[in-house]
mmCIF file of C-alpha atoms in Angstrom:
data_model
loop_
_atom_site.group_PDB
_atom_site.id
_atom_site.type_symbol
_atom_site.label_atom_id
_atom_site.label_comp_id
_atom_site.label_asym_id
_atom_site.label_seq_id
_atom_site.Cartn_x
_atom_site.Cartn_y
_atom_site.Cartn_z
ATOM 1 C CA MET W 26 134.524 54.067 35.277
ATOM 2 C CA ARG W 27 132.023 53.984 38.117
ATOM 3 C CA LYS W 28 129.307 56.435 37.161
ATOM 4 C CA VAL W 29 126.313 57.780 39.029
ATOM 5 C CA SER W 30 124.185 59.502 36.412
ATOM 6 C CA ALA W 31 121.428 60.790 38.694
ATOM 7 C CA ILE W 32 121.004 61.708 42.328
ATOM 8 C CA PHE W 33 118.991 58.806 43.656
ATOM 9 C CA PHE W 34 119.363 56.591 46.732
ATOM 10 C CA LEU W 35 117.891 53.124 47.008
ATOM 11 C CA LEU W 36 116.871 52.009 50.463
ATOM 12 C CA ILE W 37 118.157 48.462 50.809
ATOM 13 C CA ALA W 38 116.466 47.566 54.089
ATOM 14 C CA HIS W 39 112.949 48.201 55.422
ATOM 15 C CA LEU W 40 111.385 49.055 52.048
ATOM 16 C CA SER W 41 109.376 46.149 50.711
ATOM 17 C CA SER W 42 106.246 47.697 49.262
ATOM 18 C CA HIS W 43 105.148 50.335 46.781
ATOM 19 C CA GLU W 44 103.317 52.169 49.578
ATOM 20 C CA GLN W 45 106.554 52.593 51.533
ATOM 21 C CA LEU W 46 108.404 53.871 48.483
ATOM 22 C CA SER W 47 105.631 56.326 47.686
ATOM 23 C CA SER W 48 106.106 58.005 51.078
ATOM 24 C CA TYR W 49 109.400 59.429 49.802
ATOM 25 C CA ASN W 50 109.413 62.455 47.524
ATOM 26 C CA PHE W 51 112.011 62.134 44.782
ATOM 27 C CA ARG W 52 113.284 64.975 42.662
ATOM 28 C CA SER W 53 116.028 64.754 40.081
ATOM 29 C CA LEU W 54 118.503 67.468 39.128
ATOM 30 C CA THR W 55 119.876 67.406 35.605
ATOM 31 C CA THR W 56 121.854 69.639 33.290
ATOM 32 C CA SER W 57 118.515 71.146 32.248
ATOM 33 C CA ASP W 58 118.223 72.472 35.798
ATOM 34 C CA GLY W 59 121.708 73.983 35.605
ATOM 35 C CA LEU W 60 123.864 71.083 36.782
ATOM 36 C CA SER W 61 127.349 71.421 35.285
ATOM 37 C CA ASP W 62 127.460 67.773 34.178
ATOM 38 C CA GLY W 63 125.206 64.720 34.170
ATOM 39 C CA ILE W 64 127.716 62.363 35.784
ATOM 40 C CA VAL W 65 127.532 62.855 39.553
ATOM 41 C CA ARG W 66 130.490 61.570 41.553
ATOM 42 C CA ALA W 67 129.820 62.919 45.054
ATOM 43 C CA ILE W 68 127.188 64.712 47.113
ATOM 44 C CA SER W 69 127.186 66.394 50.536
ATOM 45 C CA GLN W 70 125.075 68.806 52.557
ATOM 46 C CA ASP W 71 126.810 71.515 54.555
ATOM 47 C CA LYS W 72 125.995 73.234 57.855
ATOM 48 C CA TYR W 73 123.992 75.931 56.060
ATOM 49 C CA GLY W 74 121.768 73.436 54.267
ATOM 50 C CA PHE W 75 123.369 73.824 50.842
ATOM 51 C CA VAL W 76 123.638 70.618 48.837
ATOM 52 C CA TRP W 77 127.005 70.296 47.103
ATOM 53 C CA ILE W 78 127.179 68.097 44.017
ATOM 54 C CA GLY W 79 130.502 67.031 42.549
ATOM 55 C CA THR W 80 130.494 65.956 38.922
ATOM 56 C CA SER W 81 132.987 64.897 36.281
ATOM 57 C CA TYR W 82 132.989 68.520 35.146
ATOM 58 C CA GLY W 83 132.656 71.001 37.971
ATOM 59 C CA LEU W 84 131.223 71.474 41.455
ATOM 60 C CA ASN W 85 127.640 72.617 42.015
ATOM 61 C CA ARG W 86 125.949 74.258 45.006
ATOM 62 C CA PHE W 87 122.174 73.840 45.201
ATOM 63 C CA ASP W 88 120.168 76.073 47.555
ATOM 64 C CA GLY W 89 116.808 74.433 46.866
ATOM 65 C CA LEU W 90 115.977 76.806 44.050
ATOM 66 C CA SER W 91 119.035 77.466 41.921
ATOM 67 C CA ILE W 92 122.482 76.055 41.225
ATOM 68 C CA LYS W 93 125.800 77.877 41.411
ATOM 69 C CA LYS W 94 128.688 76.268 39.530
ATOM 70 C CA PHE W 95 132.413 76.245 40.383
ATOM 71 C CA PHE W 96 135.232 75.289 38.013
ATOM 72 C CA PHE W 97 139.003 75.082 37.736
ATOM 73 C CA ARG W 98 140.474 78.270 36.291
ATOM 74 C CA ASN W 99 143.995 78.116 34.958
ATOM 75 C CA GLY W 100 146.333 80.342 36.972
ATOM 76 C CA ASP W 101 143.779 80.978 39.729
ATOM 77 C CA THR W 102 144.962 79.355 42.970
ATOM 78 C CA THR W 103 141.604 80.088 44.623
ATOM 79 C CA SER W 104 139.629 77.961 42.178
ATOM 80 C CA LEU W 105 139.170 74.194 42.178
ATOM 81 C CA PRO W 106 142.409 72.260 41.558
ATOM 82 C CA ASP W 107 140.603 70.238 38.887
ATOM 83 C CA ASN W 108 137.138 70.029 37.343
ATOM 84 C CA TYR W 109 136.734 66.303 38.024
ATOM 85 C CA VAL W 110 135.315 66.216 41.560
ATOM 86 C CA GLN W 111 135.780 62.794 43.105
ATOM 87 C CA SER W 112 134.693 63.307 46.745
ATOM 88 C CA LEU W 113 133.030 65.756 49.148
ATOM 89 C CA ARG W 114 132.993 65.841 52.937
ATOM 90 C CA GLN W 115 131.961 68.219 55.723
ATOM 91 C CA ASP W 116 134.137 67.689 58.800
ATOM 92 C CA ARG W 117 133.202 67.997 62.477
ATOM 93 C CA LYS W 118 134.106 71.702 62.450
ATOM 94 C CA GLY W 119 131.815 72.425 59.512
ATOM 95 C CA ASN W 120 134.568 72.758 56.912
ATOM 96 C CA LEU W 121 133.684 71.550 53.421
ATOM 97 C CA TRP W 122 136.436 69.514 51.756
ATOM 98 C CA VAL W 123 136.584 68.799 48.044
ATOM 99 C CA GLY W 124 138.619 65.968 46.559
ATOM 100 C CA THR W 125 139.484 65.993 42.872
ATOM 101 C CA ARG W 126 141.648 64.017 40.479
ATOM 102 C CA LYS W 127 144.396 66.573 41.030
ATOM 103 C CA GLY W 128 144.320 67.217 44.732
ATOM 104 C CA LEU W 129 142.411 68.527 47.716
ATOM 105 C CA CYS W 130 140.866 71.887 48.536
ATOM 106 C CA ARG W 131 138.681 73.439 51.225
ATOM 107 C CA TYR W 132 135.864 75.869 50.574
ATOM 108 C CA ASP W 133 136.285 79.373 52.020
ATOM 109 C CA TYR W 134 132.776 80.510 52.974
ATOM 110 C CA ILE W 135 133.833 84.088 53.696
ATOM 111 C CA HIS W 136 135.464 84.782 50.334
ATOM 112 C CA ASP W 137 133.479 82.273 48.249
ATOM 113 C CA CYS W 138 136.595 80.579 46.917
ATOM 114 C CA PHE W 139 138.821 77.582 47.615
ATOM 115 C CA ILE W 140 141.961 77.013 49.672
ATOM 116 C CA ASN W 141 144.175 74.597 47.784
ATOM 117 C CA TYR W 142 146.671 72.142 49.277
ATOM 118 C CA SER W 143 149.389 71.954 46.641
ATOM 119 C CA SER W 144 151.108 68.999 48.315
ATOM 120 C CA THR W 145 148.147 66.858 47.226
ATOM 121 C CA ASN W 146 148.131 67.856 43.556
ATOM 122 C CA SER W 147 149.557 64.508 42.442
ATOM 123 C CA LEU W 148 146.824 62.577 44.273
ATOM 124 C CA THR W 149 143.362 61.507 43.171
ATOM 125 C CA ILE W 150 141.247 61.994 46.304
ATOM 126 C CA ASN W 151 138.647 59.214 46.419
ATOM 127 C CA ASP W 152 137.426 59.838 49.975
ATOM 128 C CA ILE W 153 137.897 62.280 52.861
ATOM 129 C CA ARG W 154 137.294 61.643 56.568
ATOM 130 C CA ASP W 155 138.164 63.422 59.793
ATOM 131 C CA ASP W 156 138.598 61.806 63.198
ATOM 132 C CA ARG W 157 137.927 63.096 66.713
ATOM 133 C CA LYS W 158 141.467 64.447 66.982
ATOM 134 C CA GLY W 159 140.957 66.661 63.954
ATOM 135 C CA ASN W 160 143.093 64.607 61.581
ATOM 136 C CA ILE W 161 141.980 64.637 57.955
ATOM 137 C CA TRP W 162 142.379 61.226 56.302
ATOM 138 C CA LEU W 163 142.556 60.890 52.544
ATOM 139 C CA GLY W 164 141.766 57.747 50.618
ATOM 140 C CA THR W 165 143.605 58.128 47.332
ATOM 141 C CA SER W 166 144.575 56.197 44.218
ATOM 142 C CA SER W 167 148.008 55.695 45.807
ATOM 143 C CA GLY W 168 146.976 54.729 49.331
ATOM 144 C CA LEU W 169 146.175 56.301 52.697
ATOM 145 C CA TRP W 170 147.420 59.803 53.526
ATOM 146 C CA MET W 171 146.897 62.217 56.408
ATOM 147 C CA LEU W 172 146.695 65.988 56.030
ATOM 148 C CA GLU W 173 148.847 67.736 58.625
ATOM 149 C CA LYS W 174 147.865 71.055 60.208
ATOM 150 C CA LYS W 175 150.665 72.800 58.319
ATOM 151 C CA GLY W 176 149.022 71.778 55.045
ATOM 152 C CA THR W 177 151.306 68.967 53.923
ATOM 153 C CA VAL W 178 150.367 65.301 53.604
ATOM 154 C CA GLN W 179 152.145 62.235 54.893
ATOM 155 C CA ARG W 180 151.673 58.485 55.000
ATOM 156 C CA LEU W 181 151.424 56.484 58.200
ATOM 157 C CA THR W 182 154.966 55.655 59.228
ATOM 158 C CA GLY W 183 156.478 53.288 61.752
ATOM 159 C CA ARG W 184 156.126 49.867 60.188
ATOM 160 C CA ASP W 185 157.321 49.304 56.640
ATOM 161 C CA SER W 186 155.190 46.179 56.241
ATOM 162 C CA VAL W 187 152.006 48.051 57.175
ATOM 163 C CA GLU W 188 152.894 51.082 55.084
ATOM 164 C CA LYS W 189 153.346 48.915 51.981
ATOM 165 C CA LYS W 190 149.968 47.241 52.493
ATOM 166 C CA LEU W 191 148.274 50.650 52.581
ATOM 167 C CA ARG W 192 149.686 51.781 49.232
ATOM 168 C CA CYS W 193 146.833 50.320 47.165
ATOM 169 C CA SER W 194 143.947 52.435 45.898
ATOM 170 C CA ILE W 195 141.465 53.308 48.658
ATOM 171 C CA THR W 196 137.894 54.032 47.608
ATOM 172 C CA ARG W 197 136.256 54.571 51.002
ATOM 173 C CA ILE W 198 137.282 55.334 54.605
ATOM 174 C CA ILE W 199 135.225 54.744 57.743
ATOM 175 C CA VAL W 200 136.402 56.043 61.126
ATOM 176 C CA ALA W 201 135.041 53.801 63.900
ATOM 177 C CA GLU W 202 134.309 54.876 67.481
ATOM 178 C CA SER W 203 137.436 52.966 68.510
ATOM 179 C CA GLY W 204 139.531 55.172 66.236
ATOM 180 C CA ASN W 205 140.231 52.330 63.817
ATOM 181 C CA LEU W 206 140.127 53.123 60.114
ATOM 182 C CA TYR W 207 138.200 50.728 57.863
ATOM 183 C CA LEU W 208 139.335 50.996 54.265
ATOM 184 C CA ALA W 209 137.573 49.727 51.141
ATOM 185 C CA THR W 210 140.120 48.763 48.486
ATOM 186 C CA PRO W 211 140.492 46.538 45.394
ATOM 187 C CA CYS W 212 142.572 44.288 47.689
ATOM 188 C CA GLY W 213 139.904 43.607 50.316
ATOM 189 C CA ILE W 214 139.033 45.481 53.516
ATOM 190 C CA LYS W 215 141.961 46.869 55.459
ATOM 191 C CA ILE W 216 141.679 47.806 59.142
ATOM 192 C CA ILE W 217 144.333 49.978 60.755
ATOM 193 C CA ASN W 218 144.698 51.636 64.143
ATOM 194 C CA PRO W 219 146.650 54.835 63.369
ATOM 195 C CA GLU W 220 147.950 55.090 66.937
ATOM 196 C CA THR W 221 149.257 51.552 67.481
ATOM 197 C CA LEU W 222 149.571 50.592 63.797
ATOM 198 C CA GLU W 223 147.743 47.338 64.525
ATOM 199 C CA TYR W 224 146.677 45.982 61.155
ATOM 200 C CA GLU W 225 144.164 43.422 59.895
ATOM 201 C CA GLU W 226 142.744 42.401 56.525
ATOM 202 C CA ILE W 227 139.408 40.876 55.572
ATOM 203 C CA ILE W 228 139.761 39.235 52.171
ATOM 204 C CA TYR W 229 138.094 36.778 49.828
ATOM 205 C CA ASP W 230 139.052 33.293 50.977
ATOM 206 C CA PRO W 231 136.986 30.544 49.286
ATOM 207 C CA GLY W 232 135.685 28.014 51.771
ATOM 208 C CA ALA W 233 136.544 30.088 54.831
ATOM 209 C CA LYS W 234 133.846 31.132 57.312
ATOM 210 C CA PHE W 235 135.237 34.645 57.628
ATOM 211 C CA SER W 236 135.472 35.622 53.971
ATOM 212 C CA ILE W 237 134.016 38.472 51.960
ATOM 213 C CA SER W 238 132.512 37.867 48.514
ATOM 214 C CA SER W 239 135.239 39.620 46.558
ATOM 215 C CA ASN W 240 138.486 41.452 47.172
ATOM 216 C CA ASP W 241 137.227 44.330 45.023
ATOM 217 C CA VAL W 242 135.353 46.373 47.639
ATOM 218 C CA TYR W 243 133.606 49.571 46.539
ATOM 219 C CA SER W 244 132.378 50.835 49.902
ATOM 220 C CA VAL W 245 132.154 50.019 53.618
ATOM 221 C CA VAL W 246 129.994 51.332 56.456
ATOM 222 C CA ILE W 247 129.381 50.444 60.110
ATOM 223 C CA ASP W 248 125.760 50.338 61.300
ATOM 224 C CA THR W 249 124.364 51.245 64.720
ATOM 225 C CA SER W 250 124.672 47.627 65.903
ATOM 226 C CA GLY W 251 128.364 47.486 65.055
ATOM 227 C CA TYR W 252 128.063 45.356 61.931
ATOM 228 C CA LEU W 253 130.400 46.180 59.069
ATOM 229 C CA TRP W 254 128.742 46.229 55.644
ATOM 230 C CA ALA W 255 130.735 45.878 52.437
ATOM 231 C CA ALA W 256 129.659 46.464 48.841
ATOM 232 C CA CYS W 257 131.659 44.067 46.678
ATOM 233 C CA ALA W 258 132.173 43.745 42.923
ATOM 234 C CA HIS W 259 132.550 40.830 40.516
ATOM 235 C CA ALA W 260 130.851 38.349 42.841
ATOM 236 C CA LYS W 261 127.556 36.464 43.146
ATOM 237 C CA SER W 262 126.923 38.206 46.444
ATOM 238 C CA LEU W 263 127.285 41.974 46.102
ATOM 239 C CA LEU W 264 126.619 42.974 49.718
ATOM 240 C CA ASP W 265 128.208 41.438 52.810
ATOM 241 C CA LYS W 266 127.203 41.885 56.457
ATOM 242 C CA ILE W 267 130.292 41.303 58.588
ATOM 243 C CA ASP W 268 130.111 40.391 62.267
ATOM 244 C CA LEU W 269 133.506 41.526 63.529
ATOM 245 C CA LYS W 270 132.988 40.118 67.017
ATOM 246 C CA ASN W 271 132.014 36.575 66.017
ATOM 247 C CA ARG W 272 133.986 36.698 62.752
ATOM 248 C CA THR W 273 131.188 35.614 60.452
ATOM 249 C CA VAL W 274 129.897 37.026 57.169
ATOM 250 C CA LYS W 275 126.352 36.965 55.789
ATOM 251 C CA HIS W 276 126.086 37.375 52.017
ATOM 252 C CA TYR W 277 123.226 39.131 50.217
ATOM 253 C CA GLU W 278 122.721 38.292 46.549
ATOM 254 C CA ARG W 279 119.630 40.376 45.772
ATOM 255 C CA PHE W 280 118.009 43.471 47.269
ATOM 256 C CA THR W 281 114.800 43.798 45.224
ATOM 257 C CA ASP W 282 112.227 41.757 43.397
ATOM 258 C CA PRO W 283 113.935 40.594 40.165
ATOM 259 C CA GLU W 284 110.875 41.736 38.192
ATOM 260 C CA LYS W 285 111.490 45.333 39.217
ATOM 261 C CA LYS W 286 113.608 47.106 36.662
ATOM 262 C CA TRP W 287 114.808 49.997 38.815
ATOM 263 C CA SER W 288 117.646 48.051 40.415
ATOM 264 C CA ASN W 289 120.521 46.226 38.724
ATOM 265 C CA ASN W 290 121.815 44.892 42.056
ATOM 266 C CA THR W 291 125.104 46.735 41.750
ATOM 267 C CA VAL W 292 126.003 48.776 44.827
ATOM 268 C CA LEU W 293 128.752 51.393 44.608
ATOM 269 C CA SER W 294 128.241 53.339 47.822
ATOM 270 C CA LEU W 295 126.708 52.741 51.267
ATOM 271 C CA LEU W 296 125.239 55.065 53.892
ATOM 272 C CA ILE W 297 123.694 54.709 57.365
ATOM 273 C CA ASP W 298 121.136 57.475 57.905
ATOM 274 C CA THR W 299 120.158 59.156 61.186
ATOM 275 C CA LYS W 300 117.491 56.498 61.788
ATOM 276 C CA GLY W 301 119.996 53.678 61.426
ATOM 277 C CA ARG W 302 118.767 52.558 58.008
ATOM 278 C CA LEU W 303 121.118 51.257 55.355
ATOM 279 C CA TRP W 304 121.075 52.964 51.971
ATOM 280 C CA GLY W 305 122.963 52.126 48.812
ATOM 281 C CA THR W 306 123.537 53.631 45.390
#
């Protein structure tokens, strides 16, 4: 199980001294502060400034002072579909989406409840992304799905060979400016154009110039220069910088001084902030 037991982000790049670290104010939220559980699986900030925290037991909304908790209630279709919150995402329209081990829901700000999508109840929702056309893409334990406007989900169809390759577990989705979807999976990085169904894989290939460090990819992100970053598992190099244009990969084996005890050099998730800096957890 991939656990995040506290809400901390480690800045991988541009932080090399204690003075730089001290310029950031860190505060932790724990069960003593009202958090529903100590294992945090997802975090997101909405358009109103609320910080939403998904845990292995319940969803939490933090307003800067207090925490409100949300849970699954048996027989209540306006509650969470499950208490194990796997992913959170605010889309371009400001909607807050919640992915759980038993399906997807959307928060209803007016009525302070959740709109459930029953067609997703058999899916574990690992990641949620929307594109410029308003499509909602779901990375699940059983592959890539798209939420239709009528509330049902479907796979990409058109090419059986491509559809089969997208049936593996997907842990992270990135929507590029081109419209391509970059998918982090235990079978490498999969790239798909949902319009043309053009498909490509980036996999571990020992000895090859264009090879990632491991096929088990936790997370991917594209930086402001167009480089694709991948957090890999079970490999000497745990972070790869991928030049898609020149088809080369630079491997990073360590992010901090080995004498520092606050990093175990395992990266589960990646983020590019508004200043173009790369963060990892």
